[in-house]
């Protein structure tokens, strides 16, 4: 992997509990270590992003507004992620963004001002790792009870037991843990971990033209 310049996360089953086609912000629950993983990446000076398949939109089960509101709630619980990108298409739409295709990774990297090759992508199914590889990024599988055993075996050499361990290992490998790095600071207010100038929180801008298993 090239120099680590950003960390991208899958949403459902990686950062938040997987509630199929969830459009209710009140049902958002963080998974253990999720907020700490985002905070650790940001404390190392790395921008963060979420890339998720949301095919419920294309299936007519969700609206874009519902997905944005769920993202906003997750963002609040996570302490602030720099960009949120999702694919709204159904699996048979043939889009270029639905994981395992690379579109979401490339869009998130562009929004963060980094090259895809410098991104670490963390997810809980094969599509997350394959999307990373297709974009030239590094993918790490964090399996859960819903991850297919064949996928766990396939990516055993590129896996971690939990999302916090995945981030910590990547930072250590990149030399960003020992001695640490200066946290990202927004020139406007100087707060550690504030979003870099120009990066918008969820709910702003247009969703990536770009939905997991069959999300």
mmCIF file of C-alpha atoms in Angstrom:
data_model
loop_
_atom_site.group_PDB
_atom_site.id
_atom_site.type_symbol
_atom_site.label_atom_id
_atom_site.label_comp_id
_atom_site.label_asym_id
_atom_site.label_seq_id
_atom_site.Cartn_x
_atom_site.Cartn_y
_atom_site.Cartn_z
ATOM 1 C CA UNK A 1 0.000 0.000 0.000
ATOM 2 C CA UNK A 2 1.162 3.517 -0.764
ATOM 3 C CA UNK A 3 1.425 6.138 1.968
ATOM 4 C CA UNK A 4 -1.724 6.064 4.069
ATOM 5 C CA UNK A 5 -3.689 9.266 3.417
ATOM 6 C CA UNK A 6 -7.310 8.476 4.365
ATOM 7 C CA UNK A 7 -9.512 5.852 6.027
ATOM 8 C CA UNK A 8 -12.835 4.871 4.490
ATOM 9 C CA UNK A 9 -15.416 2.731 6.259
ATOM 10 C CA UNK A 10 -18.427 0.741 5.175
ATOM 11 C CA UNK A 11 -21.482 1.797 7.183
ATOM 12 C CA UNK A 12 -23.865 -1.065 8.008
ATOM 13 C CA UNK A 13 -22.239 -3.951 9.833
ATOM 14 C CA UNK A 14 -18.958 -2.059 10.144
ATOM 15 C CA UNK A 15 -19.683 1.197 11.962
ATOM 16 C CA UNK A 16 -23.350 0.765 12.841
ATOM 17 C CA UNK A 17 -25.554 -2.219 13.606
ATOM 18 C CA UNK A 18 -26.971 -3.603 10.381
ATOM 19 C CA UNK A 19 -30.703 -2.910 10.258
ATOM 20 C CA UNK A 20 -31.813 -3.885 6.723
ATOM 21 C CA UNK A 21 -32.985 -0.886 4.704
ATOM 22 C CA UNK A 22 -33.087 1.328 7.763
ATOM 23 C CA UNK A 23 -34.635 4.758 7.208
ATOM 24 C CA UNK A 24 -35.133 5.617 10.885
ATOM 25 C CA UNK A 25 -32.344 7.625 12.586
ATOM 26 C CA UNK A 26 -33.686 6.466 15.949
ATOM 27 C CA UNK A 27 -32.611 2.905 15.169
ATOM 28 C CA UNK A 28 -28.956 3.795 14.572
ATOM 29 C CA UNK A 29 -26.632 2.056 17.037
ATOM 30 C CA UNK A 30 -22.847 2.196 16.805
ATOM 31 C CA UNK A 31 -20.893 -1.038 16.878
ATOM 32 C CA UNK A 32 -18.211 -1.426 19.583
ATOM 33 C CA UNK A 33 -15.043 0.500 18.783
ATOM 34 C CA UNK A 34 -16.541 2.411 15.851
ATOM 35 C CA UNK A 35 -16.306 5.914 17.322
ATOM 36 C CA UNK A 36 -12.860 5.156 18.732
ATOM 37 C CA UNK A 37 -11.668 3.957 15.309
ATOM 38 C CA UNK A 38 -12.814 7.156 13.606
ATOM 39 C CA UNK A 39 -11.267 9.278 16.368
ATOM 40 C CA UNK A 40 -7.976 7.370 16.132
ATOM 41 C CA UNK A 41 -7.721 7.934 12.390
ATOM 42 C CA UNK A 42 -8.476 11.621 12.779
ATOM 43 C CA UNK A 43 -5.989 11.994 15.637
ATOM 44 C CA UNK A 44 -3.325 10.755 13.214
ATOM 45 C CA UNK A 45 -4.227 13.573 10.828
ATOM 46 C CA UNK A 46 -6.144 11.385 8.378
ATOM 47 C CA UNK A 47 -9.460 12.377 6.788
ATOM 48 C CA UNK A 48 -12.233 9.813 7.084
ATOM 49 C CA UNK A 49 -15.159 8.792 4.944
ATOM 50 C CA UNK A 50 -18.048 6.347 4.762
ATOM 51 C CA UNK A 51 -18.843 4.474 1.541
ATOM 52 C CA UNK A 52 -22.014 2.407 1.519
ATOM 53 C CA UNK A 53 -24.370 0.566 -0.803
ATOM 54 C CA UNK A 54 -27.935 1.756 -0.201
ATOM 55 C CA UNK A 55 -29.922 -0.186 -2.762
ATOM 56 C CA UNK A 56 -33.083 0.334 -0.711
ATOM 57 C CA UNK A 57 -33.424 3.581 -2.663
ATOM 58 C CA UNK A 58 -33.350 1.829 -6.020
ATOM 59 C CA UNK A 59 -35.688 -0.869 -4.714
ATOM 60 C CA UNK A 60 -38.225 1.738 -3.630
ATOM 61 C CA UNK A 61 -37.822 0.880 0.066
ATOM 62 C CA UNK A 62 -36.015 4.069 1.103
ATOM 63 C CA UNK A 63 -35.775 7.674 0.011
ATOM 64 C CA UNK A 64 -32.582 9.661 -0.382
ATOM 65 C CA UNK A 65 -33.746 11.898 2.460
ATOM 66 C CA UNK A 66 -34.139 8.916 4.794
ATOM 67 C CA UNK A 67 -30.617 7.702 4.030
ATOM 68 C CA UNK A 68 -29.235 11.189 4.597
ATOM 69 C CA UNK A 69 -30.986 11.458 7.958
ATOM 70 C CA UNK A 70 -29.635 8.073 9.052
ATOM 71 C CA UNK A 71 -26.158 9.172 7.938
ATOM 72 C CA UNK A 72 -26.519 12.408 9.894
ATOM 73 C CA UNK A 73 -27.402 10.504 13.068
ATOM 74 C CA UNK A 74 -24.502 8.109 12.593
ATOM 75 C CA UNK A 75 -22.193 11.060 11.949
ATOM 76 C CA UNK A 76 -23.327 12.660 15.198
ATOM 77 C CA UNK A 77 -22.662 9.478 17.182
ATOM 78 C CA UNK A 78 -19.283 8.951 15.523
ATOM 79 C CA UNK A 79 -18.098 12.457 16.341
ATOM 80 C CA UNK A 80 -17.890 13.645 12.735
ATOM 81 C CA UNK A 81 -16.777 11.916 9.533
ATOM 82 C CA UNK A 82 -15.411 14.007 6.702
ATOM 83 C CA UNK A 83 -17.470 12.674 3.812
ATOM 84 C CA UNK A 84 -20.378 10.286 3.291
ATOM 85 C CA UNK A 85 -20.911 8.672 -0.100
ATOM 86 C CA UNK A 86 -23.518 6.092 -1.032
ATOM 87 C CA UNK A 87 -24.792 4.178 -4.031
ATOM 88 C CA UNK A 88 -28.579 4.447 -4.427
ATOM 89 C CA UNK A 89 -28.872 1.908 -7.229
ATOM 90 C CA UNK A 90 -30.465 -1.531 -7.260
ATOM 91 C CA UNK A 91 -28.063 -4.447 -7.845
ATOM 92 C CA UNK A 92 -29.169 -4.915 -11.461
ATOM 93 C CA UNK A 93 -28.742 -1.251 -12.419
ATOM 94 C CA UNK A 94 -25.271 -1.783 -13.845
ATOM 95 C CA UNK A 95 -23.869 1.350 -12.190
ATOM 96 C CA UNK A 96 -20.163 1.988 -11.742
ATOM 97 C CA UNK A 97 -20.469 2.841 -8.070
ATOM 98 C CA UNK A 98 -22.084 -0.114 -6.310
ATOM 99 C CA UNK A 99 -19.473 -2.097 -4.400
ATOM 100 C CA UNK A 100 -17.613 -4.248 -5.439
ATOM 101 C CA UNK A 101 -17.128 -1.707 -8.217
ATOM 102 C CA UNK A 102 -14.709 1.126 -7.384
ATOM 103 C CA UNK A 103 -16.893 4.205 -7.912
ATOM 104 C CA UNK A 104 -17.650 4.951 -4.261
ATOM 105 C CA UNK A 105 -13.990 4.696 -3.288
ATOM 106 C CA UNK A 106 -12.906 6.989 -6.080
ATOM 107 C CA UNK A 107 -15.612 9.540 -5.299
ATOM 108 C CA UNK A 108 -14.775 9.607 -1.581
ATOM 109 C CA UNK A 109 -11.064 9.953 -2.295
ATOM 110 C CA UNK A 110 -11.719 12.852 -4.674
ATOM 111 C CA UNK A 111 -13.894 14.604 -2.103
ATOM 112 C CA UNK A 112 -11.136 14.221 0.478
ATOM 113 C CA UNK A 113 -8.453 15.418 -1.912
ATOM 114 C CA UNK A 114 -6.418 12.199 -1.836
ATOM 115 C CA UNK A 115 -5.570 9.447 -4.297
ATOM 116 C CA UNK A 116 -7.464 6.152 -3.982
ATOM 117 C CA UNK A 117 -4.150 4.327 -3.678
ATOM 118 C CA UNK A 118 -3.569 5.977 -0.308
ATOM 119 C CA UNK A 119 -6.913 4.918 1.145
ATOM 120 C CA UNK A 120 -7.607 2.164 3.624
ATOM 121 C CA UNK A 121 -11.101 0.719 3.157
ATOM 122 C CA UNK A 122 -12.638 -1.254 6.036
ATOM 123 C CA UNK A 123 -15.775 -3.347 5.641
ATOM 124 C CA UNK A 124 -17.489 -6.538 6.681
ATOM 125 C CA UNK A 125 -18.056 -8.351 3.389
ATOM 126 C CA UNK A 126 -16.085 -9.264 0.289
ATOM 127 C CA UNK A 127 -17.615 -6.461 -1.782
ATOM 128 C CA UNK A 128 -15.897 -3.886 0.445
ATOM 129 C CA UNK A 129 -12.455 -5.425 -0.012
ATOM 130 C CA UNK A 130 -12.978 -6.004 -3.727
ATOM 131 C CA UNK A 131 -14.135 -2.415 -4.267
ATOM 132 C CA UNK A 132 -10.979 -1.208 -2.543
ATOM 133 C CA UNK A 133 -8.788 -3.381 -4.740
ATOM 134 C CA UNK A 134 -10.613 -2.292 -7.891
ATOM 135 C CA UNK A 135 -9.878 1.333 -6.972
ATOM 136 C CA UNK A 136 -6.227 0.612 -6.196
ATOM 137 C CA UNK A 137 -6.778 1.025 -2.458
ATOM 138 C CA UNK A 138 -6.187 -1.423 0.382
ATOM 139 C CA UNK A 139 -9.164 -3.327 1.780
ATOM 140 C CA UNK A 140 -9.464 -4.909 5.213
ATOM 141 C CA UNK A 141 -12.247 -7.281 6.182
ATOM 142 C CA UNK A 142 -13.736 -7.030 9.666
ATOM 143 C CA UNK A 143 -16.067 -10.036 9.704
ATOM 144 C CA UNK A 144 -19.177 -10.382 11.804
ATOM 145 C CA UNK A 145 -21.798 -13.065 12.298
ATOM 146 C CA UNK A 146 -23.366 -12.263 8.926
ATOM 147 C CA UNK A 147 -20.110 -12.464 6.935
ATOM 148 C CA UNK A 148 -20.020 -15.570 4.760
ATOM 149 C CA UNK A 149 -17.449 -18.142 6.001
ATOM 150 C CA UNK A 150 -16.002 -18.368 2.492
ATOM 151 C CA UNK A 151 -15.329 -14.629 2.559
ATOM 152 C CA UNK A 152 -13.643 -14.884 5.949
ATOM 153 C CA UNK A 153 -11.357 -17.602 4.611
ATOM 154 C CA UNK A 154 -10.701 -15.776 1.342
ATOM 155 C CA UNK A 155 -9.517 -12.590 3.011
ATOM 156 C CA UNK A 156 -7.884 -14.105 6.094
ATOM 157 C CA UNK A 157 -4.614 -12.337 5.300
ATOM 158 C CA UNK A 158 -6.393 -8.983 4.954
ATOM 159 C CA UNK A 159 -8.640 -9.011 7.996
ATOM 160 C CA UNK A 160 -8.920 -7.751 11.554
ATOM 161 C CA UNK A 161 -11.103 -8.816 14.484
ATOM 162 C CA UNK A 162 -12.699 -5.384 14.851
ATOM 163 C CA UNK A 163 -12.667 -1.966 13.265
ATOM 164 C CA UNK A 164 -10.523 -0.311 15.928
ATOM 165 C CA UNK A 165 -7.849 -2.986 15.578
ATOM 166 C CA UNK A 166 -7.933 -2.538 11.806
ATOM 167 C CA UNK A 167 -7.266 1.193 12.078
ATOM 168 C CA UNK A 168 -4.641 0.792 14.772
ATOM 169 C CA UNK A 169 -2.740 -1.830 12.744
ATOM 170 C CA UNK A 170 -2.789 0.322 9.605
ATOM 171 C CA UNK A 171 -1.530 3.373 11.482
ATOM 172 C CA UNK A 172 1.239 1.344 13.091
ATOM 173 C CA UNK A 173 2.271 -0.071 9.719
ATOM 174 C CA UNK A 174 2.344 3.435 8.265
ATOM 175 C CA UNK A 175 4.381 4.751 11.189
ATOM 176 C CA UNK A 176 1.615 7.058 12.351
ATOM 177 C CA UNK A 177 1.243 5.749 15.896
ATOM 178 C CA UNK A 178 4.720 6.100 17.319
ATOM 179 C CA UNK A 179 5.081 9.737 18.340
ATOM 180 C CA UNK A 180 1.705 10.498 16.745
ATOM 181 C CA UNK A 181 0.925 13.273 14.318
ATOM 182 C CA UNK A 182 -0.677 16.648 14.728
ATOM 183 C CA UNK A 183 -4.475 16.289 14.614
ATOM 184 C CA UNK A 184 -6.340 17.891 11.744
ATOM 185 C CA UNK A 185 -7.326 21.444 12.690
ATOM 186 C CA UNK A 186 -9.772 23.636 10.870
ATOM 187 C CA UNK A 187 -8.257 27.050 10.212
ATOM 188 C CA UNK A 188 -11.562 28.642 11.133
ATOM 189 C CA UNK A 189 -11.728 27.465 14.719
ATOM 190 C CA UNK A 190 -8.597 25.463 15.542
ATOM 191 C CA UNK A 191 -10.536 22.556 17.031
ATOM 192 C CA UNK A 192 -8.676 19.227 16.958
ATOM 193 C CA UNK A 193 -10.373 16.832 14.593
ATOM 194 C CA UNK A 194 -12.533 19.471 12.908
ATOM 195 C CA UNK A 195 -13.450 18.816 9.290
ATOM 196 C CA UNK A 196 -10.858 20.084 6.813
ATOM 197 C CA UNK A 197 -11.956 23.240 5.005
ATOM 198 C CA UNK A 198 -14.282 22.491 2.111
ATOM 199 C CA UNK A 199 -15.348 19.053 3.312
ATOM 200 C CA UNK A 200 -19.091 18.905 3.854
ATOM 201 C CA UNK A 201 -20.960 16.884 6.455
ATOM 202 C CA UNK A 202 -23.703 14.474 5.376
ATOM 203 C CA UNK A 203 -26.887 16.055 4.108
ATOM 204 C CA UNK A 204 -25.049 18.553 1.896
ATOM 205 C CA UNK A 205 -24.308 18.257 -1.772
ATOM 206 C CA UNK A 206 -25.433 15.527 -4.136
ATOM 207 C CA UNK A 207 -25.128 11.840 -3.202
ATOM 208 C CA UNK A 208 -22.505 10.021 -5.233
ATOM 209 C CA UNK A 209 -23.866 8.472 -8.376
ATOM 210 C CA UNK A 210 -23.362 5.488 -6.962
ATOM 211 C CA UNK A 211 -25.970 0.774 -2.448
ATOM 212 C CA UNK A 212 -23.760 -5.058 0.395
ATOM 213 C CA UNK A 213 -24.967 -8.182 0.292
ATOM 214 C CA UNK A 214 -28.103 -6.911 -1.368
ATOM 215 C CA UNK A 215 -28.339 -3.469 0.079
#
